[in-house]
């Protein structure tokens, strides 16, 4: 899922300081799962906005709503039902949602309530960890299913580096050295020889270095 | 500045049983501050962050939650969950530039104990010192 976290309230309040009415728009996709921007978090944000504005001597009227997702045209259209009820939308979706609303609603000012952080998984209750960098050229079949692009601090293709100590990364003793884990996991499948294969210099153009990425599926377009 | 603070208390069914004794007069007789409005809930674990924030929106100068001891909650982890949500609200208040001490969590033994009244007095004094809510 896409993992995100709420921006500092001071930053959000600054965005809406001149608004009288705000639509706090939750997303029922990834940000609901990572408890950053679902309906519950939108209700909390709305309350904090009202309190924060009141402390500044202002009042703001909030409407809280949610969309199935904010990354599909068909769901963005649902915003029309709140037409005239807000000066701005405060989206608790990831950055994709904010962009999509901006793309599709020329007359709607939309502000981001979240900082979109990474593609990750739920490691423990209340804890999410980065697992994928969306680099566009997956090499997991060579690394035992563990991603050095996302999980190695240096995104090394030929690790581990000299900073790996007892399975931990030199940047923090609590951070796993994913190359140690790759080594151990390949070994458990009798594939340690893979560690000896030198990866060539990587072409990062698929990772966004070649500009915004786009996928078109001819079999799905009509 | 001295004032009579409005405080909202959310207490679980088990730790606030004494509030119903003597037709509700017992707490008053024990010196429980009159400015505290008590809301009894089946379990403090049911309290949501929004419920606590709404108390401030509704005019509370301070809010506190009384639940079972952490290792003795009737619903196992209810009061531990409540403590987490109280901490979340405290952090949010601080983000807004408001004293985090305006909200507190207490874990108290069930039944009629002096601590229930003492914590009420403690909160009343604390909020009186902090002054009226800035909201």
XYZ file of C-alpha atoms in Angstrom:
357
model
C 0.000 0.000 0.000
C 0.943 3.655 -0.207
C 1.893 4.764 3.297
C 1.416 8.329 4.461
C 1.265 10.413 7.612
C -0.534 13.591 8.564
C 1.241 16.864 8.055
C 1.832 19.082 11.086
C -1.366 20.918 12.014
C 0.311 24.311 11.748
C 1.045 23.606 8.094
C -2.527 22.526 7.344
C -4.064 25.444 9.224
C -1.861 27.837 7.272
C -3.276 26.356 4.039
C -6.898 26.956 5.002
C -6.536 30.110 7.095
C -8.690 32.139 4.711
C -11.357 29.473 4.208
C -14.797 29.638 5.776
C -15.879 26.191 4.641
C -13.684 23.174 4.074
C -14.439 19.752 2.676
C -12.205 17.246 4.465
C -12.117 14.435 1.964
C -10.958 10.998 3.051
C -9.858 8.158 0.810
C -10.992 4.627 1.499
C -7.950 3.138 -0.231
C -4.384 2.716 1.002
C -4.457 5.612 3.468
C -7.390 4.042 5.272
C -5.395 0.845 5.708
C -2.365 2.716 7.057
C -4.616 4.808 9.341
C -3.445 8.109 7.909
C -6.322 9.366 5.800
C -9.422 7.229 6.173
C -12.781 8.388 7.461
C -11.673 8.188 11.091
C -8.568 10.288 10.488
C -10.584 12.788 8.436
C -12.989 13.246 11.357
C -10.039 13.830 13.696
C -8.476 16.304 11.281
C -11.759 18.199 10.925
C -12.029 18.509 14.691
C -8.431 19.707 14.968
C -9.016 22.222 12.182
C -12.062 23.634 13.968
C -10.163 23.836 17.253
C -7.031 25.258 15.656
C -8.926 27.928 13.762
C -10.977 28.782 16.826
C -7.744 29.302 18.755
C -6.726 31.792 16.054
C -10.011 33.620 16.523
C -11.549 32.243 13.348
C -14.260 29.774 12.572
C -14.301 27.175 9.860
C -17.209 24.994 8.867
C -16.160 21.473 8.000
C -17.830 18.785 5.962
C -16.297 15.340 6.225
C -16.764 12.906 3.397
C -14.919 10.090 1.695
C -14.414 8.617 -1.723
C -13.836 4.963 -2.549
C -10.527 6.110 -4.007
C -9.147 9.441 -5.088
C -7.045 7.929 -7.863
C -9.843 7.110 -10.339
C -11.851 9.491 -12.509
C -15.149 7.782 -11.754
C -14.792 8.392 -8.025
C -13.531 11.950 -8.378
C -16.818 12.780 -10.112
C -18.580 12.169 -6.802
C -17.111 15.416 -5.461
C -19.841 17.231 -7.379
C -22.400 16.284 -4.717
C -20.743 18.737 -2.312
C -20.644 21.554 -4.863
C -20.966 24.949 -3.201
C -20.391 23.558 0.279
C -16.701 24.399 0.529
C -14.047 26.958 -0.326
C -11.375 24.287 -0.553
C -10.885 20.560 -0.279
C -8.431 19.219 2.267
C -7.607 15.785 0.969
C -6.418 13.051 3.288
C -5.476 10.913 0.297
C -1.929 10.327 -0.839
C -0.351 12.742 -3.286
C -1.957 10.865 -6.158
C -5.401 11.815 -4.911
C -4.523 15.487 -4.558
C -3.081 15.492 -8.073
C -6.118 13.722 -9.509
C -8.552 16.199 -8.010
C -6.408 19.053 -9.297
C -6.250 17.466 -12.743
C -9.976 16.906 -12.996
C -11.547 19.803 -11.093
C -10.307 23.109 -12.510
C -12.388 25.189 -10.111
C -11.552 23.242 -6.955
C -8.655 24.246 -4.739
C -7.324 21.145 -3.036
C -4.763 20.992 -0.254
C -2.785 17.952 0.957
C -3.293 16.928 4.572
C -0.724 14.150 4.345
C 2.898 13.618 3.513
C 3.068 10.580 1.255
C 6.008 8.576 2.435
C 6.550 5.191 0.798
C 5.219 1.899 -0.567
C 5.141 -0.412 2.384
C 3.522 -3.091 4.398
C 2.132 -3.415 7.894
C 5.003 -4.989 9.844
C 3.221 -4.881 13.185
C 0.113 -3.183 14.498
C 0.727 0.525 14.064
C 4.032 0.002 12.265
C 4.667 0.204 8.532
C 7.920 -0.432 6.726
C 9.123 0.433 3.245
C 9.312 -2.574 0.956
C 9.233 -1.267 -2.601
C 10.602 1.826 -4.343
C 8.505 1.536 -7.484
C 11.682 1.682 -9.554
C 10.096 0.139 -12.609
C 12.645 -2.641 -13.091
C 12.093 -5.346 -10.531
C 15.032 -7.577 -9.617
C 13.399 -9.470 -6.747
C 13.872 -12.771 -8.596
C 17.626 -12.296 -8.153
C 17.581 -11.226 -4.535
C 15.472 -13.798 -2.786
C 12.377 -11.613 -2.940
C 13.970 -8.862 -0.822
C 14.429 -5.450 -2.434
C 17.825 -3.750 -2.148
C 16.541 -0.674 -3.993
C 14.024 0.115 -1.256
C 15.599 -1.567 1.731
C 19.329 -0.910 1.371
C 20.264 2.584 2.536
C 22.530 2.918 -0.495
C 20.256 1.008 -2.898
C 23.288 -1.119 -3.706
C 22.985 -3.649 -6.493
C 26.036 -5.567 -5.288
C 25.973 -5.728 -1.529
C 26.567 -5.852 1.290
C 28.852 -2.899 1.806
C 31.503 -2.560 4.519
C 28.996 -0.966 6.846
C 27.122 -4.196 7.445
C 27.729 -5.438 10.986
C 26.009 -8.447 12.520
C 23.175 -8.170 10.055
C 22.571 -4.497 10.787
C 23.108 -1.394 8.679
C 25.672 1.207 9.635
C 23.072 3.985 9.508
C 21.222 2.588 12.513
C 21.679 -0.506 14.633
C 17.947 -1.126 14.407
C 17.960 -1.194 10.609
C 18.358 -4.573 8.998
C 21.121 -4.988 6.413
C 18.932 -6.269 3.615
C 21.964 -7.631 1.777
C 22.749 -9.837 4.764
C 19.140 -10.991 4.663
C 19.397 -11.586 0.916
C 22.562 -13.629 1.480
C 20.932 -15.703 4.209
C 17.738 -16.254 2.273
C 19.474 -17.242 -0.953
C 21.587 -19.636 1.111
C 18.487 -21.262 2.572
C 17.418 -22.114 -0.992
C 20.920 -23.328 -1.913
C 21.311 -20.363 -4.212
C 24.268 -18.610 -2.548
C 26.070 -18.629 -5.883
C 23.742 -15.824 -6.953
C 25.633 -13.547 -4.567
C 28.742 -13.971 -6.751
C 27.000 -12.687 -9.867
C 27.925 -9.043 -10.398
C 24.962 -6.874 -11.342
C 25.725 -4.477 -14.181
C 25.427 -0.731 -13.870
C 21.735 -0.076 -13.529
C 19.599 1.937 -15.922
C 17.525 4.157 -13.648
C 15.435 5.676 -16.423
C 12.516 3.460 -15.406
C 12.629 4.883 -11.887
C 11.379 8.324 -12.819
C 14.724 9.669 -13.891
C 13.375 9.625 -17.430
C 10.478 11.910 -16.492
C 6.915 11.158 -15.305
C 5.995 7.578 -16.007
C 2.919 6.359 -17.806
C 1.437 2.959 -18.480
C -0.927 2.382 -21.380
C -2.642 -0.959 -21.863
C -4.027 -1.203 -25.354
C -6.075 -4.233 -24.368
C -7.942 -2.128 -21.804
C -8.455 1.123 -23.672
C -11.656 1.547 -25.666
C -6.599 34.236 37.378
C -8.909 32.000 39.359
C -11.888 30.417 37.712
C -14.087 27.382 38.063
C -12.911 25.049 35.328
C -15.260 22.931 33.274
C -13.790 19.456 33.116
C -15.092 16.405 31.308
C -14.334 13.031 32.808
C -14.772 9.836 30.838
C -14.795 6.934 33.240
C -15.278 3.257 32.662
C -18.210 1.484 34.233
C -15.999 -0.364 36.683
C -13.914 2.450 38.104
C -16.850 4.816 38.522
C -19.278 2.529 40.284
C -19.249 4.750 43.347
C -20.778 7.572 41.342
C -24.070 5.719 41.505
C -23.910 4.983 45.210
C -26.237 6.892 47.510
C -28.172 8.106 44.453
C -25.113 9.843 43.145
C -24.606 11.943 46.262
C -21.637 10.048 47.625
C -19.071 11.617 45.343
C -20.348 15.047 46.236
C -20.110 14.188 49.930
C -16.522 13.045 49.417
C -15.578 16.423 47.999
C -15.506 15.541 44.304
C -15.222 18.840 42.392
C -18.571 20.062 41.147
C -17.131 21.367 37.869
C -16.385 17.856 36.640
C -18.967 16.360 34.293
C -18.698 12.606 34.289
C -19.512 10.495 31.259
C -19.627 6.803 32.047
C -18.689 4.404 29.273
C -18.805 0.601 29.253
C -15.049 0.552 28.603
C -12.584 3.398 28.051
C -11.212 1.378 25.157
C -14.342 2.419 23.302
C -13.379 6.099 23.467
C -12.281 7.531 20.168
C -9.902 10.441 19.629
C -12.809 12.376 18.153
C -14.848 11.884 21.340
C -12.074 13.415 23.418
C -11.583 16.286 20.987
C -15.309 16.972 20.912
C -15.242 17.539 24.657
C -12.827 20.399 24.038
C -14.972 21.653 21.164
C -17.953 21.613 23.505
C -16.167 23.908 25.908
C -14.208 21.761 28.333
C -11.169 23.436 29.843
C -9.743 20.016 30.621
C -10.509 16.387 29.915
C -9.464 13.223 31.675
C -10.102 9.537 31.424
C -10.251 7.034 34.253
C -9.944 3.381 33.370
C -8.949 0.094 34.923
C -5.343 -0.677 35.883
C -3.309 -1.525 32.789
C -2.778 -5.099 33.948
C -6.287 -5.492 35.293
C -8.682 -4.155 32.681
C -12.014 -5.944 32.614
C -11.789 -5.921 28.829
C -8.104 -6.901 28.809
C -6.648 -4.004 26.804
C -9.374 -1.380 26.934
C -7.690 1.053 29.302
C -4.347 0.606 27.535
C -6.028 1.612 24.272
C -7.601 4.599 25.989
C -4.199 5.709 27.269
C -2.844 5.633 23.714
C -5.698 7.800 22.474
C -5.280 10.238 25.327
C -1.599 10.482 24.389
C -2.572 11.125 20.770
C -4.881 13.965 21.799
C -2.208 15.402 24.064
C 0.235 15.447 21.151
C -2.394 17.065 18.932
C -3.085 19.766 21.527
C 0.610 20.517 21.710
C 0.700 20.785 17.933
C -1.973 23.453 18.221
C 0.089 25.291 20.816
C -2.097 24.214 23.724
C -0.877 22.694 26.986
C -0.895 18.906 26.724
C -1.605 18.729 30.445
C -5.186 19.656 29.712
C -5.829 15.977 29.053
C -4.805 13.081 31.252
C -5.285 9.351 31.678
C -5.536 7.668 35.066
C -5.569 3.952 35.731
C -7.391 3.310 38.979
C -8.569 0.287 40.868
C -12.197 -0.643 40.500
C -14.796 0.246 43.064
C -14.922 2.922 45.714
C -11.426 4.222 46.394
C -10.197 7.623 47.618
C -7.983 7.898 44.536
C -11.004 8.503 42.329
C -11.827 11.657 44.255
C -8.169 12.634 44.598
C -7.598 12.522 40.860
C -10.657 14.679 40.331
C -9.274 17.248 42.734
C -5.857 17.006 41.082
C -7.301 17.721 37.652
C -9.433 20.580 38.925
C -6.377 22.189 40.509
C -4.247 21.590 37.442
C -6.752 23.124 35.047
C -7.402 26.015 37.417
C -3.668 26.745 37.297
C -3.586 26.495 33.502
C -6.520 28.851 33.100
C -9.478 28.766 30.703
C -9.326 26.780 27.489
C -7.769 28.761 24.640
C -10.352 27.341 22.229
